[in-house]
Amino acid sequence: MTAPWWREGVLYQVYLRSFADADGDGTGDLRGLAGKLEYLAWLGVDGIWLTPIMPSPGADWGYDVSDYLDVDPAFGTLADLDELVVAAGERGIRVLLDLVPNHTSDCHPWFLAARSGRDSPLRDRYVWAAPGPDGSPPSNWLSAFGGPAWTLDEASGEYYLHTFLPQQPDLNWRSEDVRAAFDEILRFWFARGVAGFRVDVPHFLLKDDELRDNPPAEEADPWWVHRHGQRLVWNFMRPELHDVLRRWRVLADEQEPGRLLVGEGVIEGHQVAAFYGGGDDELHMTFHLGLANAPFEVVALRDVVEEAERLLPPGSQPLWTLGNHDIARYGSRWCEGDPRRIRLALLLLFGLRGTPTLYYGDELGLGDVPVPAESARDVEGRDPQRTPMPWSQEPGAGFTAADVDPWLPVGDRAGLTVAEQRGDPDSALALTRDLVALRRRSVDLRAGAYERLPASGGVWAWRRGGRTIVALNLSGEEDVVDDVAGTVALATDRERDGERVDGRLALAPWQGAVVIR
């Protein structure tokens, strides 16, 4: 039986607004992306995930949807999307969209109707509650962006819930009306050939029907709990959300071919594992962002990976990434621009069991771009990791026309453009392409089990399948891995490719290798 494409493939996240601008307005668009499919096919990716393309006022850059059945004019039209899906498919690339089910925009027709009065037939599509006896919010729940998660609607005298911005009212997933509406939304996009969805914040979908207060954080709680000052108990990871995920899985699996459902990961490994259900009845995969949130050192990274290996249901596929549009780029966060560490991080991503995902520009080793206050756009300060893709050194960076100001500054990308790296066999881009190709050739790297091997100091080594060893030296000291024999298929120092190893693999500081017996 042939494995599903996503088990053996490579995903690539496109922050569409920053990828390629075809119409010259300084903002990336669908036609711009279509013009870069040759590059993505050359790189070897199998699927692209697009950040939200549906119409939105832009309070949270597309994560406040005002119409689930159309394309935002800033990005193009439905016809442009249809053409992209066909053109990508001709190159063996699938297109996934971002689905935002927890909340809509406050400009969505559903919310405008719900807000028109307590007797509105759409009122129940959102979470409304009466004030406390003293006029206070119905519960102590907090917005992820700070402050109460409740806003008073003066006209009706009730509060509405917003886990994020006040412009992003939460949908009521206890309503069958909401569930049926999303059935049709999924079918609409599936019918257009979309290969699946990355599901935004599924952990927040269901809330306690009694709206009980969350308890305060305790000393032993992880950092992300203390950030909010309370344990997310009654508005996070509610057991009922699994009914929704199972319903979507049925819809995805009944398509021909079946469609892929990917979840946004949360911090704790057991929470990530919960989205898989029994392994084959909820989401197909969930990003494990614990890897990207860990420090770049052996114990922390290894613990995240081995926790996933223990907790995921049998047969489940891990989904790894070095970062995304919400996280500082690994080139800055882990590597401080050091080319040795950049190569090591890429080898880590492609050496693990699971499906690797590149955030656009990861293949170049991009770091964050400082964005001055007068150019800042995002309420949460995430602009530095969302700046335009540097295709070339010419004015506009090949992202937009030379005389156009891009929506965010490109920054200084000398040595980090596609044009410079594509012709350099020692570049991060060349290494990434070769890692993709090696993975495609190697059954061990595509599907082999993970087994940790003995190693000392700052070295992390593991076996994949029966013949392949991956070893990383995550330290500034030279080290050795014993009992390794074979040929270096690929090393972060490319001069070592093809080297024979007879028992001891020596690794310079911040060096890694894949050895095949």
Short mmCIF file of C-alpha atoms in Angstrom, two decimals:
data_model
loop_
_atom_site.label_atom_id
_atom_site.label_comp_id
_atom_site.label_asym_id
_atom_site.label_seq_id
_atom_site.Cartn_x
_atom_site.Cartn_y
_atom_site.Cartn_z
CA MET A 1 0.00 0.00 0.00
CA THR A 2 1.37 3.41 -0.98
CA ALA A 3 1.96 5.79 1.93
CA PRO A 4 0.01 9.09 1.88
CA TRP A 5 2.06 11.85 0.26
CA TRP A 6 2.39 13.81 3.49
CA ARG A 7 4.08 10.94 5.33
CA GLU A 8 7.03 10.96 2.97
CA GLY A 9 6.87 14.54 1.70
CA VAL A 10 8.16 17.95 2.75
CA LEU A 11 5.91 20.90 3.58
CA TYR A 12 6.71 24.58 2.98
CA GLN A 13 4.88 27.42 4.72
CA VAL A 14 4.26 30.49 2.56
CA TYR A 15 3.49 33.75 4.36
CA LEU A 16 1.72 34.95 1.23
CA ARG A 17 1.89 38.67 1.95
CA SER A 18 5.70 38.42 1.97
CA PHE A 19 6.50 35.81 -0.68
CA ALA A 20 6.21 37.39 -4.13
CA ASP A 21 4.34 40.47 -5.42
CA ALA A 22 3.03 40.12 -8.98
CA ASP A 23 0.79 43.20 -9.21
CA GLY A 24 3.29 45.75 -7.90
CA ASP A 25 1.43 46.96 -4.82
CA GLY A 26 4.13 45.90 -2.36
CA THR A 27 2.13 42.95 -1.02
CA GLY A 28 2.64 39.31 -2.00
CA ASP A 29 -0.21 37.61 -3.84
CA LEU A 30 -1.37 34.35 -5.41
CA ARG A 31 -0.06 35.17 -8.88
CA GLY A 32 3.30 36.04 -7.36
CA LEU A 33 3.40 32.63 -5.68
CA ALA A 34 2.40 30.94 -8.94
CA GLY A 35 5.42 32.58 -10.54
CA LYS A 36 7.70 30.93 -7.97
CA LEU A 37 6.44 27.36 -8.34
CA GLU A 38 9.47 26.47 -10.45
CA TYR A 39 11.68 27.35 -7.47
CA LEU A 40 9.59 25.30 -5.04
CA ALA A 41 9.63 22.32 -7.41
CA TRP A 42 13.41 22.70 -7.79
CA LEU A 43 13.74 22.75 -4.00
CA GLY A 44 11.72 19.54 -3.89
CA VAL A 45 8.77 20.38 -1.63
CA ASP A 46 5.58 18.33 -1.86
CA GLY A 47 3.04 20.67 -0.27
CA ILE A 48 2.67 24.37 0.48
CA TRP A 49 0.65 25.79 3.34
CA LEU A 50 -0.64 29.31 2.71
CA THR A 51 -1.33 31.62 5.63
CA PRO A 52 -4.92 32.95 5.47
CA ILE A 53 -6.07 34.11 2.03
CA MET A 54 -9.74 34.67 2.85
CA PRO A 55 -11.20 38.22 3.01
CA SER A 56 -10.26 40.03 6.21
CA PRO A 57 -10.13 43.57 7.58
CA GLY A 58 -6.58 42.74 8.69
CA ALA A 59 -6.76 43.35 12.43
CA ASP A 60 -4.71 40.15 12.81
CA TRP A 61 -3.42 39.79 9.26
CA GLY A 62 -6.03 37.38 7.94
CA TYR A 63 -6.74 35.54 11.17
CA ASP A 64 -9.91 37.65 11.44
CA VAL A 65 -11.96 36.23 8.56
CA SER A 66 -14.93 38.16 7.15
CA ASP A 67 -15.86 35.62 4.44
CA TYR A 68 -14.89 31.94 4.51
CA LEU A 69 -15.85 31.33 0.86
CA ASP A 70 -13.73 33.81 -1.08
CA VAL A 71 -10.21 35.20 -1.57
CA ASP A 72 -9.11 38.55 -0.19
CA PRO A 73 -8.73 41.01 -3.10
CA ALA A 74 -5.27 41.91 -1.76
CA PHE A 75 -4.17 38.40 -2.81
CA GLY A 76 -6.22 37.93 -5.98
CA THR A 77 -9.38 36.04 -6.89
CA LEU A 78 -10.85 32.58 -6.65
CA ALA A 79 -9.80 32.09 -10.26
CA ASP A 80 -6.20 32.91 -9.28
CA LEU A 81 -6.37 30.27 -6.55
CA ASP A 82 -7.83 27.71 -8.94
CA GLU A 83 -5.01 28.38 -11.40
CA LEU A 84 -2.44 28.07 -8.62
CA VAL A 85 -3.82 24.72 -7.49
CA VAL A 86 -3.69 23.35 -11.04
CA ALA A 87 -0.20 24.73 -11.78
CA ALA A 88 1.16 23.43 -8.47
CA GLY A 89 -0.41 20.03 -9.07
CA GLU A 90 1.32 19.79 -12.44
CA ARG A 91 4.59 20.05 -10.51
CA GLY A 92 3.57 17.50 -7.86
CA ILE A 93 2.91 20.19 -5.24
CA ARG A 94 -0.28 20.23 -3.15
CA VAL A 95 -1.84 23.42 -1.77
CA LEU A 96 -3.10 23.64 1.82
CA LEU A 97 -5.02 26.61 3.19
CA ASP A 98 -5.19 28.06 6.68
CA LEU A 99 -8.57 27.49 8.34
CA VAL A 100 -9.52 29.83 11.21
CA PRO A 101 -12.45 28.17 13.01
CA ASN A 102 -12.18 29.53 16.55
CA HIS A 103 -13.31 33.05 15.68
CA THR A 104 -14.40 35.33 12.85
CA SER A 105 -13.88 39.01 12.21
CA ASP A 106 -16.33 41.34 13.93
CA CYS A 107 -17.11 42.45 10.37
CA HIS A 108 -18.29 38.97 9.33
CA PRO A 109 -21.98 38.99 8.33
CA TRP A 110 -22.64 36.31 10.95
CA PHE A 111 -21.41 38.55 13.76
CA LEU A 112 -23.11 41.65 12.40
CA ALA A 113 -26.40 39.72 12.41
CA ALA A 114 -25.71 38.20 15.83
CA ARG A 115 -24.99 41.64 17.24
CA SER A 116 -28.22 43.11 15.89
CA GLY A 117 -30.21 41.85 18.88
CA ARG A 118 -30.64 39.05 21.38
CA ASP A 119 -33.41 37.57 19.24
CA SER A 120 -31.19 37.28 16.13
CA PRO A 121 -31.30 33.78 14.61
CA LEU A 122 -27.47 33.90 14.40
CA ARG A 123 -26.99 35.00 18.00
CA ASP A 124 -26.11 31.47 19.10
CA ARG A 125 -23.22 31.26 16.61
CA TYR A 126 -21.11 33.25 19.10
CA VAL A 127 -20.44 33.06 22.83
CA TRP A 128 -22.53 35.63 24.73
CA ALA A 129 -23.05 35.98 28.48
CA ALA A 130 -24.65 38.37 30.95
CA PRO A 131 -22.40 40.54 33.14
CA GLY A 132 -21.62 39.58 36.71
CA PRO A 133 -23.74 41.15 39.49
CA ASP A 134 -21.36 44.12 39.59
CA GLY A 135 -21.26 44.49 35.80
CA SER A 136 -17.92 42.68 35.50
CA PRO A 137 -17.07 40.14 32.75
CA PRO A 138 -18.72 36.70 33.02
CA SER A 139 -15.42 34.94 33.88
CA ASN A 140 -11.77 35.72 34.54
CA TRP A 141 -10.65 34.39 31.16
CA LEU A 142 -7.91 36.40 29.48
CA SER A 143 -7.22 37.32 25.88
CA ALA A 144 -4.05 35.82 24.39
CA PHE A 145 -3.14 39.39 23.41
CA GLY A 146 -3.64 40.77 26.93
CA GLY A 147 -6.57 42.00 29.02
CA PRO A 148 -9.98 40.37 29.54
CA ALA A 149 -11.31 37.97 26.91
CA TRP A 150 -14.70 39.65 27.12
CA THR A 151 -16.06 42.86 25.58
CA LEU A 152 -19.38 44.42 26.55
CA ASP A 153 -21.84 44.95 23.73
CA GLU A 154 -23.56 48.12 24.91
CA ALA A 155 -26.63 47.67 22.72
CA SER A 156 -27.61 44.26 24.09
CA GLY A 157 -26.06 44.54 27.56
CA GLU A 158 -24.23 41.23 27.13
CA TYR A 159 -20.53 40.42 26.81
CA TYR A 160 -19.11 38.51 23.85
CA LEU A 161 -16.04 36.29 24.14
CA HIS A 162 -12.81 36.88 22.18
CA THR A 163 -9.83 34.67 22.95
CA PHE A 164 -7.74 37.07 20.86
CA LEU A 165 -8.50 40.65 19.79
CA PRO A 166 -11.94 42.24 20.43
CA GLN A 167 -12.23 42.28 16.63
CA GLN A 168 -12.10 38.46 16.69
CA PRO A 169 -15.28 37.20 18.41
CA ASP A 170 -15.24 33.50 19.28
CA LEU A 171 -17.63 31.14 17.58
CA ASN A 172 -19.84 28.89 19.68
CA TRP A 173 -18.80 25.38 18.72
CA ARG A 174 -21.57 23.92 20.88
CA SER A 175 -23.95 25.18 18.17
CA GLU A 176 -24.91 22.63 15.52
CA ASP A 177 -25.48 25.58 13.22
CA VAL A 178 -21.77 26.47 13.43
CA ARG A 179 -20.70 22.88 12.90
CA ALA A 180 -22.91 22.49 9.83
CA ALA A 181 -21.67 25.80 8.38
CA PHE A 182 -18.07 24.61 8.63
CA ASP A 183 -18.95 21.30 7.00
CA GLU A 184 -19.94 23.34 3.96
CA ILE A 185 -16.84 25.54 4.18
CA LEU A 186 -14.58 22.49 4.08
CA ARG A 187 -16.51 20.98 1.18
CA PHE A 188 -16.35 24.26 -0.76
CA TRP A 189 -12.55 24.35 -0.69
CA PHE A 190 -12.12 20.61 -1.16
CA ALA A 191 -14.22 20.90 -4.34
CA ARG A 192 -11.71 23.48 -5.63
CA GLY A 193 -8.87 20.99 -5.31
CA VAL A 194 -7.37 22.26 -2.06
CA ALA A 195 -5.37 19.40 -0.53
CA GLY A 196 -6.29 20.18 3.07
CA PHE A 197 -6.00 22.67 5.89
CA ARG A 198 -3.73 23.80 8.65
CA VAL A 199 -6.27 24.36 11.45
CA ASP A 200 -5.62 27.48 13.53
CA VAL A 201 -5.74 27.17 17.37
CA PRO A 202 -7.94 24.04 17.56
CA HIS A 203 -7.15 23.86 21.29
CA PHE A 204 -9.44 26.84 21.95
CA LEU A 205 -12.50 25.68 19.99
CA LEU A 206 -14.70 24.46 22.85
CA LYS A 207 -15.33 26.32 26.09
CA ASP A 208 -16.89 25.31 29.37
CA ASP A 209 -20.66 25.72 29.07
CA GLU A 210 -20.78 27.15 32.61
CA LEU A 211 -17.98 29.68 31.89
CA ARG A 212 -16.16 28.82 35.11
CA ASP A 213 -13.13 30.86 36.25
CA ASN A 214 -9.68 29.50 35.50
CA PRO A 215 -7.52 28.77 38.58
CA PRO A 216 -4.33 30.79 39.18
CA ALA A 217 -0.96 29.54 37.95
CA GLU A 218 1.08 27.49 40.39
CA GLU A 219 4.82 27.58 40.96
CA ALA A 220 5.46 24.30 39.17
CA ASP A 221 3.54 25.32 36.03
CA PRO A 222 5.51 25.90 32.78
CA TRP A 223 6.48 29.39 31.62
CA TRP A 224 3.63 29.75 29.16
CA VAL A 225 1.09 29.29 31.98
CA HIS A 226 2.80 31.94 34.09
CA ARG A 227 2.73 34.31 31.11
CA HIS A 228 -1.05 34.46 31.52
CA GLY A 229 -1.08 34.13 35.30
CA GLN A 230 -3.72 31.42 35.23
CA ARG A 231 -4.14 27.80 34.23
CA LEU A 232 -6.14 27.45 31.04
CA VAL A 233 -8.60 24.84 32.28
CA TRP A 234 -12.10 25.87 31.25
CA ASN A 235 -11.41 27.52 27.87
CA PHE A 236 -8.62 25.29 26.53
CA MET A 237 -8.37 21.65 25.37
CA ARG A 238 -11.91 20.82 26.39
CA PRO A 239 -12.76 17.14 25.81
CA GLU A 240 -15.70 18.02 23.54
CA LEU A 241 -13.40 19.44 20.86
CA HIS A 242 -12.58 15.89 19.77
CA ASP A 243 -16.13 15.50 18.46
CA VAL A 244 -15.47 18.37 16.06
CA LEU A 245 -12.10 16.99 14.93
CA ARG A 246 -13.55 13.53 14.32
CA ARG A 247 -16.35 15.09 12.27
CA TRP A 248 -13.81 16.93 10.10
CA ARG A 249 -11.70 13.80 9.71
CA VAL A 250 -14.68 11.96 8.23
CA LEU A 251 -15.20 14.80 5.75
CA ALA A 252 -11.50 14.81 4.80
CA ASP A 253 -11.25 11.04 4.41
CA GLU A 254 -14.37 10.75 2.25
CA GLN A 255 -12.75 12.92 -0.45
CA GLU A 256 -10.96 11.35 -3.39
CA PRO A 257 -8.07 11.62 -2.87
CA GLY A 258 -8.29 12.06 0.88
CA ARG A 259 -7.47 15.48 2.25
CA LEU A 260 -4.94 16.42 4.95
CA LEU A 261 -5.81 18.07 8.29
CA VAL A 262 -2.90 19.60 10.21
CA GLY A 263 -3.21 21.21 13.63
CA GLU A 264 -1.37 24.13 15.15
CA GLY A 265 0.67 22.75 18.01
CA VAL A 266 0.67 23.81 21.61
CA ILE A 267 3.54 23.63 24.06
CA GLU A 268 3.13 20.40 26.02
CA GLY A 269 3.75 17.07 24.32
CA HIS A 270 0.65 15.39 25.77
CA GLN A 271 -1.49 18.20 24.36
CA VAL A 272 -0.02 17.75 20.90
CA ALA A 273 -0.64 14.01 21.07
CA ALA A 274 -4.29 14.57 22.02
CA PHE A 275 -5.11 16.02 18.58
CA TYR A 276 -4.32 12.68 16.91
CA GLY A 277 -7.14 10.94 18.75
CA GLY A 278 -6.62 7.22 18.41
CA GLY A 279 -4.03 7.81 15.72
CA ASP A 280 -6.31 7.71 12.70
CA ASP A 281 -9.58 9.40 13.61
CA GLU A 282 -8.82 13.09 14.30
CA LEU A 283 -6.10 15.34 12.80
CA HIS A 284 -3.56 13.60 10.58
CA MET A 285 -0.67 15.57 12.11
CA THR A 286 -0.07 18.43 14.53
CA PHE A 287 2.89 20.78 14.61
CA HIS A 288 5.02 20.17 17.67
CA LEU A 289 6.17 23.71 18.44
CA GLY A 290 7.99 22.51 21.54
CA LEU A 291 11.01 21.95 19.29
CA ALA A 292 11.12 25.53 18.03
CA ASN A 293 10.49 26.87 21.54
CA ALA A 294 13.36 24.86 23.08
CA PRO A 295 16.91 26.22 23.41
CA PHE A 296 19.41 24.97 20.82
CA GLU A 297 21.09 22.43 23.08
CA VAL A 298 21.08 18.68 23.30
CA VAL A 299 19.00 17.84 26.34
CA ALA A 300 16.17 20.28 25.67
CA LEU A 301 15.77 19.32 22.00
CA ARG A 302 16.17 15.61 22.65
CA ASP A 303 13.57 15.68 25.42
CA VAL A 304 10.98 17.25 23.13
CA VAL A 305 11.56 14.69 20.40
CA GLU A 306 11.64 11.67 22.68
CA GLU A 307 8.53 12.82 24.54
CA ALA A 308 6.73 12.91 21.19
CA GLU A 309 8.01 9.44 20.36
CA ARG A 310 6.59 8.16 23.66
CA LEU A 311 3.24 9.95 23.57
CA LEU A 312 2.04 9.90 19.97
CA PRO A 313 -0.39 7.08 19.17
CA PRO A 314 1.10 4.09 17.34
CA GLY A 315 1.50 4.77 13.65
CA SER A 316 1.20 8.54 14.06
CA GLN A 317 3.46 10.94 12.21
CA PRO A 318 5.26 13.78 14.02
CA LEU A 319 5.27 17.19 12.33
CA TRP A 320 8.37 19.29 12.94
CA THR A 321 9.31 22.85 12.06
CA LEU A 322 12.05 25.28 13.08
CA GLY A 323 9.60 28.17 13.31
CA ASN A 324 6.66 29.95 11.75
CA HIS A 325 5.05 33.38 11.37
CA ASP A 326 4.53 33.69 15.14
CA ILE A 327 8.05 32.71 16.27
CA ALA A 328 11.39 34.47 15.84
CA ARG A 329 13.34 32.91 12.99
CA TYR A 330 15.74 30.11 13.93
CA GLY A 331 18.58 31.92 12.15
CA SER A 332 18.39 34.56 14.90
CA ARG A 333 16.83 32.65 17.79
CA TRP A 334 19.14 29.62 17.68
CA CYS A 335 22.00 30.45 15.39
CA GLU A 336 22.81 34.15 15.77
CA GLY A 337 23.61 34.14 12.07
CA ASP A 338 26.36 31.49 12.49
CA PRO A 339 26.42 29.43 9.22
CA ARG A 340 27.59 26.32 11.11
CA ARG A 341 24.59 26.38 13.41
CA ILE A 342 22.22 27.16 10.54
CA ARG A 343 23.38 24.04 8.69
CA LEU A 344 23.12 21.99 11.87
CA ALA A 345 19.55 23.14 12.49
CA LEU A 346 18.56 22.15 8.95
CA LEU A 347 20.14 18.72 9.39
CA LEU A 348 18.23 18.32 12.64
CA LEU A 349 14.92 19.08 10.92
CA PHE A 350 15.43 16.60 8.10
CA GLY A 351 17.04 13.92 10.26
CA LEU A 352 14.09 13.44 12.60
CA ARG A 353 11.30 10.96 12.14
CA GLY A 354 8.27 12.82 10.83
CA THR A 355 7.29 15.38 8.23
CA PRO A 356 9.65 18.38 8.03
CA THR A 357 8.19 21.82 7.36
CA LEU A 358 10.17 24.82 6.14
CA TYR A 359 8.98 28.35 6.87
CA TYR A 360 9.71 30.44 3.79
CA GLY A 361 13.34 31.50 3.87
CA ASP A 362 14.42 28.79 6.33
CA GLU A 363 16.24 27.18 3.44
CA LEU A 364 18.37 30.34 3.19
CA GLY A 365 19.10 30.53 6.90
CA LEU A 366 17.25 33.83 7.24
CA GLY A 367 17.18 35.63 10.56
CA ASP A 368 14.80 38.32 11.76
CA VAL A 369 14.84 41.79 10.22
CA PRO A 370 14.73 44.75 12.63
CA VAL A 371 11.57 46.71 11.85
CA PRO A 372 11.58 50.36 12.99
CA ALA A 373 8.60 51.57 14.97
CA GLU A 374 7.33 53.74 12.10
CA SER A 375 7.15 50.66 9.84
CA ALA A 376 5.67 48.23 12.39
CA ARG A 377 2.36 46.61 11.45
CA ASP A 378 1.61 43.80 13.88
CA VAL A 379 -0.02 44.33 17.28
CA GLU A 380 2.09 41.55 18.78
CA GLY A 381 5.45 42.60 17.33
CA ARG A 382 5.81 39.67 14.93
CA ASP A 383 6.91 41.76 11.94
CA PRO A 384 10.64 40.80 12.09
CA GLN A 385 9.93 37.18 11.10
CA ARG A 386 7.41 38.16 8.39
CA THR A 387 9.50 40.39 6.13
CA PRO A 388 9.66 39.86 2.34
CA MET A 389 11.46 36.91 0.78
CA PRO A 390 14.84 38.06 -0.61
CA TRP A 391 14.96 36.64 -4.12
CA SER A 392 17.83 38.84 -5.31
CA GLN A 393 20.02 41.79 -4.35
CA GLU A 394 18.42 44.19 -6.81
CA PRO A 395 16.11 46.98 -5.57
CA GLY A 396 12.83 45.40 -4.44
CA ALA A 397 14.77 42.18 -3.67
CA GLY A 398 13.00 40.43 -6.54
CA PHE A 399 9.96 40.44 -4.26
CA THR A 400 8.38 43.54 -5.81
CA ALA A 401 9.17 46.16 -8.43
CA ALA A 402 12.27 48.28 -7.84
CA ASP A 403 10.27 51.50 -7.38
CA VAL A 404 7.70 50.00 -4.95
CA ASP A 405 7.87 50.14 -1.16
CA PRO A 406 7.18 46.63 0.19
CA TRP A 407 4.64 46.29 2.99
CA LEU A 408 7.52 45.54 5.40
CA PRO A 409 11.21 46.38 4.93
CA VAL A 410 13.38 43.74 3.28
CA GLY A 411 16.40 44.54 5.42
CA ASP A 412 20.03 43.71 4.73
CA ARG A 413 20.06 40.28 3.10
CA ALA A 414 23.54 40.29 1.56
CA GLY A 415 24.57 36.68 1.01
CA LEU A 416 21.10 35.46 1.94
CA THR A 417 19.21 35.82 -1.34
CA VAL A 418 18.01 32.96 -3.52
CA ALA A 419 20.00 34.27 -6.48
CA GLU A 420 23.26 34.24 -4.50
CA GLN A 421 22.75 30.90 -2.80
CA ARG A 422 21.28 28.97 -5.70
CA GLY A 423 24.61 28.97 -7.47
CA ASP A 424 26.69 28.24 -4.37
CA PRO A 425 27.18 24.53 -3.57
CA ASP A 426 28.22 25.41 -0.01
CA SER A 427 25.12 27.50 0.76
CA ALA A 428 22.30 26.74 3.17
CA LEU A 429 19.98 26.55 0.15
CA ALA A 430 22.14 23.90 -1.53
CA LEU A 431 22.27 21.93 1.72
CA THR A 432 18.49 22.12 2.11
CA ARG A 433 17.87 20.92 -1.43
CA ASP A 434 20.32 18.06 -0.94
CA LEU A 435 18.64 17.12 2.37
CA VAL A 436 15.27 17.00 0.63
CA ALA A 437 16.74 14.83 -2.12
CA LEU A 438 18.51 12.53 0.36
CA ARG A 439 15.28 12.06 2.27
CA ARG A 440 13.48 11.22 -0.97
CA ARG A 441 16.08 8.54 -1.77
CA SER A 442 16.28 7.07 1.73
CA VAL A 443 13.56 4.81 3.08
CA ASP A 444 15.21 5.12 6.49
CA LEU A 445 14.88 8.91 6.56
CA ARG A 446 11.33 8.86 5.20
CA ALA A 447 9.92 6.11 7.35
CA GLY A 448 12.54 4.60 9.66
CA ALA A 449 12.06 4.53 13.42
CA TYR A 450 14.01 6.80 15.78
CA GLU A 451 16.46 5.20 18.21
CA ARG A 452 18.84 7.25 20.36
CA LEU A 453 22.49 6.19 20.28
CA PRO A 454 25.08 6.60 23.07
CA ALA A 455 26.88 9.92 22.85
CA SER A 456 28.67 12.25 25.22
CA GLY A 457 28.94 15.96 25.84
CA GLY A 458 27.11 18.11 23.36
CA VAL A 459 26.49 15.36 20.82
CA TRP A 460 23.07 13.98 19.96
CA ALA A 461 23.09 10.88 17.77
CA TRP A 462 20.31 8.58 16.66
CA ARG A 463 19.61 5.75 14.27
CA ARG A 464 16.89 5.96 11.61
CA GLY A 465 15.72 2.61 10.38
CA GLY A 466 18.28 -0.14 9.85
CA ARG A 467 21.17 1.60 8.09
CA THR A 468 21.21 5.34 8.79
CA ILE A 469 22.76 7.35 11.63
CA VAL A 470 22.31 11.07 12.23
CA ALA A 471 24.80 12.80 14.54
CA LEU A 472 24.87 16.43 15.63
CA ASN A 473 27.52 18.19 17.69
CA LEU A 474 25.59 21.00 19.39
CA SER A 475 28.60 22.43 21.18
CA GLY A 476 31.71 24.50 20.69
CA GLU A 477 34.02 21.54 21.43
CA GLU A 478 35.17 18.77 19.13
CA ASP A 479 33.63 15.41 19.99
CA VAL A 480 33.37 11.82 18.78
CA VAL A 481 30.59 9.26 18.27
CA ASP A 482 31.77 5.67 18.67
CA ASP A 483 30.54 2.53 16.91
CA VAL A 484 29.69 4.29 13.66
CA ALA A 485 30.64 2.63 10.40
CA GLY A 486 29.67 3.53 6.87
CA THR A 487 29.82 6.41 4.43
CA VAL A 488 28.94 10.05 5.06
CA ALA A 489 25.97 10.61 2.79
CA LEU A 490 25.78 14.29 3.71
CA ALA A 491 27.55 16.53 6.20
CA THR A 492 27.10 20.13 7.23
CA ASP A 493 30.73 20.54 6.15
CA ARG A 494 30.21 19.45 2.54
CA GLU A 495 33.85 18.46 2.09
CA ARG A 496 33.07 15.43 4.24
CA ASP A 497 30.41 14.08 1.87
CA GLY A 498 31.47 10.59 0.77
CA GLU A 499 33.97 10.17 3.63
CA ARG A 500 34.44 6.62 4.95
CA VAL A 501 33.81 6.13 8.69
CA ASP A 502 35.31 3.06 10.35
CA GLY A 503 34.15 2.97 13.95
CA ARG A 504 34.57 6.57 15.14
CA LEU A 505 32.82 9.64 13.74
CA ALA A 506 34.70 12.81 14.69
CA LEU A 507 32.64 15.99 14.71
CA ALA A 508 34.04 19.49 14.82
CA PRO A 509 32.15 22.15 16.83
CA TRP A 510 28.64 22.75 15.44
CA GLN A 511 29.02 20.02 12.85
CA GLY A 512 26.69 17.21 11.88
CA ALA A 513 26.54 14.27 9.49
CA VAL A 514 24.31 11.54 8.10
CA VAL A 515 26.14 8.22 7.86
CA ILE A 516 24.75 5.25 5.94
CA ARG A 517 26.03 1.76 6.67
#
